[in-house]
Short mmCIF file of C-alpha atoms and ligand atoms in Angstrom, two decimals:
data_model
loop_
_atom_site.label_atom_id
_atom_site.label_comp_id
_atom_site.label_asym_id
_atom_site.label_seq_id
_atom_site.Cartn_x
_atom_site.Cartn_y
_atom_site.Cartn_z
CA UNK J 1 0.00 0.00 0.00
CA UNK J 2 2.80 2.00 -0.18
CA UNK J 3 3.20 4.13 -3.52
CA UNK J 4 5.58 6.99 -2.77
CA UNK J 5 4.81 9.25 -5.89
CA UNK J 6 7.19 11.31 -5.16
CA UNK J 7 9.94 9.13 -4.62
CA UNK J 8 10.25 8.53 -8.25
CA UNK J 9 10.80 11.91 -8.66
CA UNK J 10 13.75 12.29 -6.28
CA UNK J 11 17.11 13.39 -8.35
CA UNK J 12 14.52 15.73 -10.56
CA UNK J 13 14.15 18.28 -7.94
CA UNK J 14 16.45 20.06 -7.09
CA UNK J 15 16.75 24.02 -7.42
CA UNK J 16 17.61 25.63 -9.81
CA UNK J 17 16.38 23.07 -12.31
CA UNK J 18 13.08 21.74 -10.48
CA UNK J 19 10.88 20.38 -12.96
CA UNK J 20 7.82 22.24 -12.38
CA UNK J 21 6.23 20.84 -15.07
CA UNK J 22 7.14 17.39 -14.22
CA UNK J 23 6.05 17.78 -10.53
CA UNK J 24 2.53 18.89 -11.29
CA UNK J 25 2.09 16.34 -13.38
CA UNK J 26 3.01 13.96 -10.56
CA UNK J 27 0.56 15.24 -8.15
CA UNK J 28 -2.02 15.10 -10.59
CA UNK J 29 -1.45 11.38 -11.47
CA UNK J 30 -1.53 10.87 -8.42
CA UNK J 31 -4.97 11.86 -8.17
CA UNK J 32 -4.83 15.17 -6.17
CA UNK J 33 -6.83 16.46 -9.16
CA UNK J 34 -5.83 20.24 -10.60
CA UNK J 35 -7.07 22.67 -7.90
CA UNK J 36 -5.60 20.88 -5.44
CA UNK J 37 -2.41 20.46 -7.09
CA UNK J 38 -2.25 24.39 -8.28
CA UNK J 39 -2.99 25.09 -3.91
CA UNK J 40 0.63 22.69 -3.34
CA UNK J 41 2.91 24.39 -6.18
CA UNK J 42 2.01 27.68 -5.03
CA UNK J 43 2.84 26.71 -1.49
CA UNK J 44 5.92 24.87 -2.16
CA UNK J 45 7.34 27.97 -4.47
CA UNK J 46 5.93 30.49 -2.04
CA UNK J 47 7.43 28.83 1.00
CA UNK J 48 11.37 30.25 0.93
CA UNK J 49 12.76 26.96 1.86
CA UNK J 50 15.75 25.70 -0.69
CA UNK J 51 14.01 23.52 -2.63
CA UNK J 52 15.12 19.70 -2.00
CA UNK J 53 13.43 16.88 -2.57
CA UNK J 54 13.09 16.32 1.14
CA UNK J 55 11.28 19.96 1.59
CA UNK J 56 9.09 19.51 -1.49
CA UNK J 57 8.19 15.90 -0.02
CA UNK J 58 7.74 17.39 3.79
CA UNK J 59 5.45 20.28 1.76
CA UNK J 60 3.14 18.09 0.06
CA UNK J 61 2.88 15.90 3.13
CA UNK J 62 2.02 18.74 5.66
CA UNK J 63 -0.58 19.71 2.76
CA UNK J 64 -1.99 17.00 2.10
CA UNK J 65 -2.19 16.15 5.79
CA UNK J 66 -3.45 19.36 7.10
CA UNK J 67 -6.64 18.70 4.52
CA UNK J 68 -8.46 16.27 6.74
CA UNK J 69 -9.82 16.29 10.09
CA UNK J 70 -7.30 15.96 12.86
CA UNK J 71 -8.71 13.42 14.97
CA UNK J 72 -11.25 10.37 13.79
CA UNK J 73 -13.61 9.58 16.42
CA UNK J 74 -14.41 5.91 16.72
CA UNK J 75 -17.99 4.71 15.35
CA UNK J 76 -20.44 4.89 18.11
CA UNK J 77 -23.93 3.84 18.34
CA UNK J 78 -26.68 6.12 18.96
CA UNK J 79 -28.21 5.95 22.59
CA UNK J 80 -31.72 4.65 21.84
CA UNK J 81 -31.77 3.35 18.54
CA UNK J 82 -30.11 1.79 16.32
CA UNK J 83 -27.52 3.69 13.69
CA UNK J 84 -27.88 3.42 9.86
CA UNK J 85 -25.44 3.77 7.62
CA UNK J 86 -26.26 3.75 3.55
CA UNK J 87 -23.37 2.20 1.70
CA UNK J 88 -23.97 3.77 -2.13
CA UNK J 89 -21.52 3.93 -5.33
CA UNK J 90 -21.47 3.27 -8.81
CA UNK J 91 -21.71 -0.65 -9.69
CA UNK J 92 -18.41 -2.68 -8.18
CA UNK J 93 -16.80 -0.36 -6.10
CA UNK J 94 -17.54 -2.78 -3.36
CA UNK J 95 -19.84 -1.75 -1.53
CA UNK J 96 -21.68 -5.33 -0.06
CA UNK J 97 -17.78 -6.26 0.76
CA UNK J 98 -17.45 -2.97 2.46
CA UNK J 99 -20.82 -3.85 4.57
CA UNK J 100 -19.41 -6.96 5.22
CA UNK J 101 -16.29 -5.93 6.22
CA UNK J 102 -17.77 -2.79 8.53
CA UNK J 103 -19.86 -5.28 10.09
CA UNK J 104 -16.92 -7.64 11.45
CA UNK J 105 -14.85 -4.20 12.40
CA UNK J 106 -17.93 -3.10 14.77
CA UNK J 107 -18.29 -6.90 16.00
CA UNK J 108 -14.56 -7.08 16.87
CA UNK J 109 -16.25 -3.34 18.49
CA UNK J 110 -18.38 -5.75 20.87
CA UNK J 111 -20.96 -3.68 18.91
CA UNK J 112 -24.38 -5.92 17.62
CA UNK J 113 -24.99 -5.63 13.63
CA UNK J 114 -28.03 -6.27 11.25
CA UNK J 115 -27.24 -6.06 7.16
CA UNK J 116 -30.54 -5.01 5.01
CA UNK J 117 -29.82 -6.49 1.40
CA UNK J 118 -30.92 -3.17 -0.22
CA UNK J 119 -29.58 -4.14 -3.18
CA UNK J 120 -32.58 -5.63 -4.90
CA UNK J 121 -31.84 -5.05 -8.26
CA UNK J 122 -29.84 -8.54 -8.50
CA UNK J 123 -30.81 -11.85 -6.96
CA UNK J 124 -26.93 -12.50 -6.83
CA UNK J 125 -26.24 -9.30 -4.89
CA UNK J 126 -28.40 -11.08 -2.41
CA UNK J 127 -26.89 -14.08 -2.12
CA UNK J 128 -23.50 -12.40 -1.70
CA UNK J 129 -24.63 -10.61 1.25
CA UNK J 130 -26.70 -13.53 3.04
CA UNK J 131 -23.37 -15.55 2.33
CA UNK J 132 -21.14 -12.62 4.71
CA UNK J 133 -23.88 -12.42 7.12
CA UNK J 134 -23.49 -16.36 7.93
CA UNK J 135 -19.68 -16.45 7.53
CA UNK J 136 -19.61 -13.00 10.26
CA UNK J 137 -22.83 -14.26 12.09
CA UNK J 138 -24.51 -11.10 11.17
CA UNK J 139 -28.40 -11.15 10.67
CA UNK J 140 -29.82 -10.29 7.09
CA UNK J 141 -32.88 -8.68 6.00
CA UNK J 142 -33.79 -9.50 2.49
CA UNK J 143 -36.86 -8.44 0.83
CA UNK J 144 -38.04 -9.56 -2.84
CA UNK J 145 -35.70 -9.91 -5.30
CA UNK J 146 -36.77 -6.89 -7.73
CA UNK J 147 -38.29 -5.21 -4.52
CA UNK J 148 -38.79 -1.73 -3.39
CA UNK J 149 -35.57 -0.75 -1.79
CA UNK J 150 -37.07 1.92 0.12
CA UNK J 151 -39.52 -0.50 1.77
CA UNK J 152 -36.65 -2.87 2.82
CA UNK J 153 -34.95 -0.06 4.15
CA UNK J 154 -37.67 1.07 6.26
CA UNK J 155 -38.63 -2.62 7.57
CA UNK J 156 -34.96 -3.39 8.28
CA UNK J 157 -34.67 -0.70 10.77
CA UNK J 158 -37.92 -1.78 12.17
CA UNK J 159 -36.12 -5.14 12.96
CA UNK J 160 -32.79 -3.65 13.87
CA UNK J 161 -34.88 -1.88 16.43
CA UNK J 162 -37.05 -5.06 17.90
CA UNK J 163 -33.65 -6.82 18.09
CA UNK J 164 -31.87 -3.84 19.87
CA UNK J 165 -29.17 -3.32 17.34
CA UNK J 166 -26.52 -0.91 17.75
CA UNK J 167 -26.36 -0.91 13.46
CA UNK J 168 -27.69 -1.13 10.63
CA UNK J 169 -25.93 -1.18 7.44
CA UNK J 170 -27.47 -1.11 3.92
CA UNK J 171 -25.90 -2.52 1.39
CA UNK J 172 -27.74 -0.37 -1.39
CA UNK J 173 -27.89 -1.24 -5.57
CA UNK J 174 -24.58 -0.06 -7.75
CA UNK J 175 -26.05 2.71 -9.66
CA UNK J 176 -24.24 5.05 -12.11
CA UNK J 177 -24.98 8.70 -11.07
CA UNK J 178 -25.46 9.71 -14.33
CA UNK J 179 -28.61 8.13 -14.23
CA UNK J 180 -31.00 10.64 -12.85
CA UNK J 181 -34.02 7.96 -11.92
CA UNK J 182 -31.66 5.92 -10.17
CA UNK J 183 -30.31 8.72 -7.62
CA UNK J 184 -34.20 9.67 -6.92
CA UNK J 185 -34.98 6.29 -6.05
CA UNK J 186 -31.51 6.45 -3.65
CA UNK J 187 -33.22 9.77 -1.97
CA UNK J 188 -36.47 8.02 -1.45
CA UNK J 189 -34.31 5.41 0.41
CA UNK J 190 -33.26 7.93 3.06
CA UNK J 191 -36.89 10.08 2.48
CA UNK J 192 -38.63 6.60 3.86
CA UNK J 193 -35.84 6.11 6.36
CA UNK J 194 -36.31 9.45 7.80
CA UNK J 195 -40.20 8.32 8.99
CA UNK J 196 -38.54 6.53 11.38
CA UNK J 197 -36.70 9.15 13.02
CA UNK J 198 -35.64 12.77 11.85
CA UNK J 199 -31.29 12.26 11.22
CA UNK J 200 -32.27 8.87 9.19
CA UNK J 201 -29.88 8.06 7.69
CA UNK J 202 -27.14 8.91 10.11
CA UNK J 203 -24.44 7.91 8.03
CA UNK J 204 -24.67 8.12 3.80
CA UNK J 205 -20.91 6.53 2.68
CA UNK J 206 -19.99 6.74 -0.98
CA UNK J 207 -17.64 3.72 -1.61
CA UNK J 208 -14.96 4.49 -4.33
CA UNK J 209 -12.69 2.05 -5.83
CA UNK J 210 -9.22 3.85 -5.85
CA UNK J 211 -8.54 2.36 -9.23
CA UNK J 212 -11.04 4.31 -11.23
CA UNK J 213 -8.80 7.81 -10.49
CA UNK J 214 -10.20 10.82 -10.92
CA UNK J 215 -14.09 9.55 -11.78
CA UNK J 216 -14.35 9.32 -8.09
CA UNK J 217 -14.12 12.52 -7.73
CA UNK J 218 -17.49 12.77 -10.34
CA UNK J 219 -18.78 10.23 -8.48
CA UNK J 220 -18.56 12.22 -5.19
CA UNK J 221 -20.05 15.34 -6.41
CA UNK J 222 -22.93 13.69 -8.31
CA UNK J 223 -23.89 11.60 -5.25
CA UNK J 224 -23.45 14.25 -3.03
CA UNK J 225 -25.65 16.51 -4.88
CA UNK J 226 -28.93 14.29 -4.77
CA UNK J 227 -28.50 12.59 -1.11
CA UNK J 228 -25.76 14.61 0.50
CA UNK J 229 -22.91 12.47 1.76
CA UNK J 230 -21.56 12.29 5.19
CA UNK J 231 -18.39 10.15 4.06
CA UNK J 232 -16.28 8.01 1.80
CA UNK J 233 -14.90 4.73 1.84
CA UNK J 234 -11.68 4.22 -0.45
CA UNK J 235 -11.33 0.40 -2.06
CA UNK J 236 -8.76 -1.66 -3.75
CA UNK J 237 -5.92 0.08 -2.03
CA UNK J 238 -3.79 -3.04 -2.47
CA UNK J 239 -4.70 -2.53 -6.71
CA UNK J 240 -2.80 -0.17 -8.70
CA UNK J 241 -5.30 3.06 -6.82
CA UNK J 242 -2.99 5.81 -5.80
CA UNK J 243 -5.68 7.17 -3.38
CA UNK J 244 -5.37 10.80 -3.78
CA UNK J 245 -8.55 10.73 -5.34
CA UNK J 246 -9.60 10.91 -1.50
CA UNK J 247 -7.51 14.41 -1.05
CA UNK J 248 -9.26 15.59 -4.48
CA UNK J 249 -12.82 15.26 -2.74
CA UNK J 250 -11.70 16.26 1.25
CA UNK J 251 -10.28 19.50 -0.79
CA UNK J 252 -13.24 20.28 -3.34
CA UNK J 253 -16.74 18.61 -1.55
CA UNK J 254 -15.16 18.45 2.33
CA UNK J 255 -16.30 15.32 2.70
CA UNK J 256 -14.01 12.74 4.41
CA UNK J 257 -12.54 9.10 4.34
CA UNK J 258 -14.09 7.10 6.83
CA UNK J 259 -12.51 3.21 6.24
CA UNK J 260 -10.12 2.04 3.88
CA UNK J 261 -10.15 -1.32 2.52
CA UNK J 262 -7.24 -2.78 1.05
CA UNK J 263 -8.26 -6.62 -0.42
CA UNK J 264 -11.30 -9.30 -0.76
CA UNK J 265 -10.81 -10.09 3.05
CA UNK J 266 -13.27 -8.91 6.10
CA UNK J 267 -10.09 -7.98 8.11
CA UNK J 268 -8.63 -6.05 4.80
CA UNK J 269 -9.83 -2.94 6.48
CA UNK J 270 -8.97 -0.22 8.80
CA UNK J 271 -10.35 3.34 9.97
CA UNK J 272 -8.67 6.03 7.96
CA UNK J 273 -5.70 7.64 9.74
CA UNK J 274 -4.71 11.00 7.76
CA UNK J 275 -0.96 10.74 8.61
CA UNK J 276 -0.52 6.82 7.78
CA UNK J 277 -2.21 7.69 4.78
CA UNK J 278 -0.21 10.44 3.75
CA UNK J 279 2.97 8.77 4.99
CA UNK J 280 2.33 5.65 2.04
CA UNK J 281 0.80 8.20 -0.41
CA UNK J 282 4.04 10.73 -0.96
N1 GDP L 1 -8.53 -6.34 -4.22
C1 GDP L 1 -9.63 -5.87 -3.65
N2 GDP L 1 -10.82 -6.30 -4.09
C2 GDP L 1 -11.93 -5.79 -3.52
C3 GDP L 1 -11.88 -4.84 -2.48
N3 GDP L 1 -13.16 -4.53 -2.14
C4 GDP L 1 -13.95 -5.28 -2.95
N4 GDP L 1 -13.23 -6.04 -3.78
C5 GDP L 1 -13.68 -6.97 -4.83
O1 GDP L 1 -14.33 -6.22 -5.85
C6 GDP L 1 -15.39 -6.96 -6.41
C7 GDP L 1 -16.69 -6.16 -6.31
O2 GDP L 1 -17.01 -6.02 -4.94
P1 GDP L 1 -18.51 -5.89 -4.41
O3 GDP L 1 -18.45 -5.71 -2.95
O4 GDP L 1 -19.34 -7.03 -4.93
O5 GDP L 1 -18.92 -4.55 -5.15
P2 GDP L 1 -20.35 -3.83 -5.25
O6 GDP L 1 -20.86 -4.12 -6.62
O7 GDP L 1 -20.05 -2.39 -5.08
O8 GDP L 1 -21.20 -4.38 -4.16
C8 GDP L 1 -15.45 -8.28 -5.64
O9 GDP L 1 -14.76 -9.25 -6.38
C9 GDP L 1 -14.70 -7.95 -4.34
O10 GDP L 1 -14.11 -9.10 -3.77
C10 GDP L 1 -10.59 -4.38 -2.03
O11 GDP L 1 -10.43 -3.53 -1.14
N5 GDP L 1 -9.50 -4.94 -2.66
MG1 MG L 2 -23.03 -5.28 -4.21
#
């Protein structure tokens, strides 16, 4: 998980003859998107230290650092009910592997789990879900395959309650956000949710697959614009993803990393921590 995009850079850097050129496009391949990069140039040429590749690297780290929230509060259940959190994306991000794998995190938590199979659009998507929940010993709720998401939704927390359940996570259909009937029926999810209790959902996750680059970033705003997002979960950091796709959307949307998952394993998983990430990113 380590990819050190600047380290290939080392040798190139040094004043007079830093490659200015070359180091934007660096932080831009690595994700940061162009704002974001533009904000780190400007620093790093603004900041009067002799340019060496160990100040550019301790520049773009403090930067990159300083961009998300200091400390990350565990995940606590609410007092008197039980939490929901929406796991969305576009189609194979992996989002019912990130359910499963949040479940076992808040087991090993001592915390008590329920899984709605939201994702109704696919008999298989069902399956795959019922098939975590016995492997982690996590209940499922599944309604009819073809089924009114929504209606699961809203039933599942009805259980969750009646079995005193500290979460709820719903592992919701892969949907591309370009589609605009798609993202209404994802905002009638949380609409129905919200009978239940005013802050339903408490939690609405985007999970982005770090290999896809910079369309996370479109992915982010797109979701974010119909349902609002609270958070993101970054996938497949043990593929070929860079990750600074999740600097890119703390920077433009201020939305943060919650979880990182890094393979097809429930323990392939960990809270985000800014500085470890930064640390294996530059
Ligand atoms: N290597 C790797 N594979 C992952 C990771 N998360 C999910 N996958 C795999 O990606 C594929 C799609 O995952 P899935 O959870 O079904 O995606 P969904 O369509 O968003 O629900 C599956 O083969 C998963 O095993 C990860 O962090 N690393
Ligand atoms: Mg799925």
């Amino acid at each position: 998980m380590a990819f050190g995009f600047l380290k290939n850079l080392v040798g190139k850097l040094f004043d007079p003859s830093v490659d200015w050129d070359d180091l934007e496009e660096t932080l831009i391949r690595a994700d940061l998107g162009l704002p974001l990069t533009s904000l780190i140039l400007e620093k790093i040429k603004k900041s009067g230290q002799s340019i060496t590749p160990e100040s550019i690297e301790e520049i773009v780290s403090a930067q990159l650092a300083a961009l998300f929230p200091l400390s990350q509060e565990e995940l606590l259940p609410a007092s008197d009910r039980p939490k929901v959190i929406l796991l969305l994306g576009v189609n194979g991000t992996g989002k019912t592997t990130t359910t499963a794998k949040l479940g076992h995190h808040l087991l090993s938590k001592n915390h008590s789990v329920l899984f709605a199979a939201a994702d109704t659009f696919r008999a298989a998507a069902i399956e795959q879900l019922s098939l975590w929940g016995e492997r982690l010993g996590i209940g499922v709720i599944k309604g009819q395959y073809q089924g009114d998401s929504a209606a699961l939704c809203y039933d599942a927390y009805n259980a969750a309650r009646s079995r005193a359940s500290d979460f709820l996570l719903c592992d919701t259909a892969g949907r591309l956000h370009t589609k605009s009937n798609l993202m209404q029926e994802l905002a009638k999810v949380c609409r129905t949710l919200g009978k239940h209790h005013p802050s339903l959902p408490d939690e609405k996750w985007l999970v982005i697959d770090a290999t896809t680059g910079m369309n996370g970033l479109v992915q982010a705003r797109e979701f974010h614009a119909s349902v609002g997002l609270t958070g993101i979960v970054l996938t497949k950091l043990d593929g070929s993803g860079r990750g600074g796709i999740a600097a890119a959307i703390q920077h433009e949307l201020g939305i943060s990393p919650k979880f990182i998952g890094f393979g097809e394993k429930a323990e392939d998983f960990q809270r985000f921590n800014p500085e470890a990430f930064v640390a294996q990113l530059v």
